[in-house]
Amino acid sequence: MISQSMKCFLTIVVLYMGQAAYATKATPDRCCIQAEQFQTSFGVLKTSYDQYEEVLLTCAFDFKSNQFGCDVDYDSYRIKTYLLVDKDVEYIVSEDSTCLVLSADPAPLRCVPDTLNYVTSFALGNQALLVDTWTFNSYDGNVAYVTTGRKDCTPVSMATITREEGYQEGFSTSYGTAMNFTDSVSDPDYWFVPPASCSNATQQVPKPFLKRLNVLKRLRAATFFL
């Protein structure tokens, strides 16, 4: 299990964001992102022992049609995902146009789920933006914090501690910030229509995919709006 000291450290990191603001005492209502279609980006820093990896996710969400797409840029590698929930399929396309097909992950959520517990609220930007922080501890000892805007539930940030499989005491941490939220999707075909190469998609996961795919799945598991 993750040590109590590490949980305390992550809590301090999250709460530090609001040090210059006021905290509210009343538990807020669980909010929902109001837009049914929107785009946003997430800058994520993932650390593990003496290594770190920067990830930029630029994603489009269409809750009307249950389809979701992301450009996922790692330090020196890029993949594109097409999550088509109603068809129970997800395509992942690499830089060389290799297309992998998987069973679909669950759709992202527009609302803060009941599995998250309220932590605190604080204001950013000279008290111009009131935000709420939520947390959950999963059955396998993982810890996640998610911060959302009070007014419209816009994603603000996330932080996680995740158990690393294969290490008795191993863990990794991820810290992410949401950017450039817009309540529309600029080019639906770009985000939700897989390329022609996916007509010959493979179900065999190539080794270069595996590590990056695991990073994406862990972020999804810890962050309800991914």
C-alpha positions as semicolon CSV with decimal commas, in nm:
position;residue;x (nm);y (nm);z (nm)
1;M;0,000;0,000;0,000
2;I;0,107;0,361;-0,050
3;S;0,261;0,504;0,264
4;Q;0,066;0,754;0,472
5;S;0,351;1,003;0,434
6;M;0,314;1,000;0,056
7;K;-0,062;1,057;0,085
8;C;0,006;1,352;0,312
9;F;0,261;1,490;0,067
10;L;0,014;1,480;-0,221
11;T;-0,255;1,641;-0,009
12;I;-0,017;1,926;0,070
13;V;0,064;1,970;-0,300
14;V;-0,305;1,997;-0,388
15;L;-0,394;2,231;-0,103
16;Y;-0,093;2,453;-0,170
17;M;-0,266;2,571;-0,487
18;G;-0,514;2,757;-0,272
19;Q;-0,280;2,904;-0,013
20;A;-0,348;3,265;-0,111
21;A;-0,723;3,212;-0,126
22;Y;-1,002;3,138;0,114
23;A;-1,139;2,794;0,185
24;T;-1,513;2,736;0,209
25;K;-1,662;2,511;0,475
26;A;-1,989;2,402;0,314
27;T;-1,977;2,092;0,094
28;P;-2,071;2,197;-0,261
29;D;-2,314;2,014;-0,486
30;R;-2,159;1,766;-0,728
31;C;-2,130;1,960;-1,049
32;C;-2,166;1,863;-1,416
33;I;-1,986;2,005;-1,718
34;Q;-2,268;2,193;-1,888
35;A;-2,158;2,157;-2,251
36;E;-2,244;1,834;-2,434
37;Q;-1,961;1,895;-2,680
38;F;-1,629;2,053;-2,586
39;Q;-1,252;2,048;-2,630
40;T;-0,973;2,092;-2,379
41;S;-0,604;2,010;-2,325
42;F;-0,425;1,852;-2,031
43;G;-0,057;1,901;-1,958
44;V;0,062;1,612;-1,740
45;L;0,396;1,543;-1,570
46;K;0,437;1,177;-1,470
47;T;0,724;1,083;-1,238
48;S;0,851;0,742;-1,129
49;Y;1,169;0,701;-0,925
50;D;1,436;0,908;-1,104
51;Q;1,247;0,925;-1,435
52;Y;0,979;1,161;-1,557
53;E;0,764;1,193;-1,866
54;E;0,572;1,490;-2,001
55;V;0,240;1,421;-2,172
56;L;0,010;1,665;-2,351
57;L;-0,343;1,546;-2,422
58;T;-0,564;1,754;-2,651
59;C;-0,911;1,601;-2,650
60;A;-1,258;1,647;-2,797
61;F;-1,574;1,520;-2,628
62;D;-1,914;1,456;-2,785
63;F;-2,161;1,329;-2,526
64;K;-2,449;1,351;-2,774
65;S;-2,296;1,076;-2,989
66;N;-2,083;0,907;-2,721
67;Q;-1,758;0,956;-2,912
68;F;-1,431;1,097;-2,785
69;G;-1,094;1,164;-2,947
70;C;-0,750;1,262;-2,819
71;D;-0,411;1,360;-2,956
72;V;-0,163;1,226;-2,701
73;D;0,188;1,373;-2,726
74;Y;0,460;1,208;-2,518
75;D;0,818;1,335;-2,497
76;S;0,913;1,192;-2,836
77;Y;0,611;0,993;-2,949
78;R;0,255;1,064;-3,052
79;I;-0,061;0,857;-3,070
80;K;-0,420;0,941;-3,159
81;T;-0,722;0,777;-2,998
82;Y;-1,080;0,735;-3,118
83;L;-1,313;0,611;-2,844
84;L;-1,649;0,517;-3,001
85;V;-1,852;0,395;-2,705
86;D;-2,176;0,305;-2,886
87;K;-1,976;0,080;-3,119
88;D;-1,784;-0,067;-2,823
89;V;-1,452;0,001;-2,993
90;E;-1,146;0,219;-2,952
91;Y;-0,887;0,278;-3,222
92;I;-0,534;0,391;-3,135
93;V;-0,319;0,514;-3,422
94;S;0,059;0,554;-3,401
95;E;0,283;0,797;-3,588
96;D;0,347;0,541;-3,863
97;S;-0,032;0,494;-3,910
98;T;-0,038;0,153;-3,744
99;C;-0,390;0,111;-3,608
100;L;-0,470;-0,088;-3,296
101;V;-0,830;-0,183;-3,210
102;L;-0,947;-0,249;-2,853
103;S;-1,273;-0,291;-2,669
104;A;-1,395;0,050;-2,565
105;D;-1,313;0,190;-2,223
106;P;-1,612;0,335;-2,037
107;A;-1,718;0,680;-2,156
108;P;-1,581;0,980;-1,966
109;L;-1,819;1,143;-1,717
110;R;-1,960;1,494;-1,733
111;C;-2,047;1,498;-1,363
112;V;-1,843;1,451;-1,046
113;P;-1,924;1,087;-0,954
114;D;-2,038;0,960;-0,614
115;T;-1,708;0,771;-0,579
116;L;-1,525;1,102;-0,524
117;N;-1,522;1,268;-0,183
118;Y;-1,513;1,643;-0,125
119;V;-1,185;1,781;0,014
120;T;-1,188;2,162;0,004
121;S;-1,266;2,472;-0,201
122;F;-1,054;2,776;-0,277
123;A;-1,036;3,071;-0,514
124;L;-0,788;3,151;-0,790
125;G;-0,710;3,475;-0,975
126;N;-0,784;3,729;-0,701
127;Q;-1,088;3,523;-0,601
128;A;-1,228;3,539;-0,956
129;L;-1,261;3,160;-0,990
130;L;-1,398;2,940;-0,713
131;V;-1,290;2,575;-0,746
132;D;-1,358;2,251;-0,560
133;T;-1,119;1,961;-0,498
134;W;-1,241;1,601;-0,485
135;T;-1,055;1,279;-0,403
136;F;-1,088;0,902;-0,402
137;N;-0,884;0,602;-0,287
138;S;-0,921;0,299;-0,513
139;Y;-0,930;-0,062;-0,393
140;D;-0,566;-0,115;-0,496
141;G;-0,434;0,178;-0,295
142;N;-0,421;0,443;-0,569
143;V;-0,504;0,800;-0,469
144;A;-0,638;1,076;-0,695
145;Y;-0,732;1,442;-0,655
146;V;-0,940;1,630;-0,912
147;T;-1,016;2,004;-0,905
148;T;-1,311;2,154;-1,095
149;G;-1,463;2,499;-1,138
150;R;-1,759;2,560;-0,906
151;K;-1,969;2,753;-1,160
152;D;-1,956;2,520;-1,462
153;C;-1,748;2,217;-1,349
154;T;-1,470;2,304;-1,594
155;P;-1,168;2,076;-1,526
156;V;-0,883;2,264;-1,356
157;S;-0,623;2,010;-1,240
158;M;-0,556;1,655;-1,128
159;A;-0,294;1,475;-0,918
160;T;-0,248;1,102;-0,858
161;I;-0,032;0,847;-0,680
162;T;-0,045;0,513;-0,860
163;R;0,091;0,173;-0,765
164;E;0,352;0,045;-1,009
165;E;0,301;-0,323;-1,089
166;G;0,605;-0,543;-1,037
167;Y;0,752;-0,340;-0,751
168;Q;0,673;-0,416;-0,388
169;E;0,692;-0,052;-0,282
170;G;0,687;0,113;-0,624
171;F;0,461;0,401;-0,720
172;S;0,438;0,686;-0,969
173;T;0,289;1,033;-0,942
174;S;0,111;1,242;-1,202
175;Y;0,028;1,612;-1,190
176;G;-0,186;1,771;-1,459
177;T;-0,340;2,106;-1,551
178;A;-0,633;2,165;-1,787
179;M;-0,604;2,440;-2,049
180;N;-0,797;2,603;-2,335
181;F;-1,146;2,474;-2,256
182;T;-1,398;2,555;-2,531
183;D;-1,766;2,452;-2,538
184;S;-1,765;2,326;-2,897
185;V;-1,580;2,080;-3,123
186;S;-1,407;2,253;-3,413
187;D;-1,365;1,959;-3,655
188;P;-1,570;1,647;-3,565
189;D;-1,432;1,439;-3,855
190;Y;-1,075;1,497;-3,737
191;W;-1,155;1,387;-3,384
192;F;-1,407;1,109;-3,431
193;V;-1,353;0,945;-3,773
194;P;-1,067;0,690;-3,774
195;P;-0,831;0,686;-4,075
196;A;-0,856;0,430;-4,355
197;S;-0,568;0,231;-4,202
198;C;-0,805;0,123;-3,924
199;S;-0,993;-0,098;-4,169
200;N;-0,699;-0,337;-4,116
201;A;-0,655;-0,272;-3,746
202;T;-0,470;-0,525;-3,531
203;Q;-0,562;-0,647;-3,183
204;Q;-0,199;-0,730;-3,101
205;V;-0,053;-0,456;-2,883
206;P;0,300;-0,367;-3,006
207;K;0,554;-0,313;-2,728
208;P;0,602;0,060;-2,809
209;F;0,228;0,105;-2,754
210;L;0,205;-0,083;-2,428
211;K;0,373;0,161;-2,188
212;R;0,200;0,464;-2,336
213;L;-0,134;0,289;-2,345
214;N;-0,099;0,206;-1,975
215;V;-0,028;0,573;-1,896
216;L;-0,345;0,679;-2,078
217;K;-0,559;0,413;-1,907
218;R;-0,429;0,512;-1,564
219;L;-0,509;0,877;-1,629
220;R;-0,859;0,780;-1,737
221;A;-0,910;0,567;-1,428
222;A;-0,802;0,850;-1,198
223;T;-0,968;1,143;-1,375
224;F;-1,342;1,114;-1,433
225;F;-1,353;1,360;-1,726
226;L;-1,095;1,172;-1,938
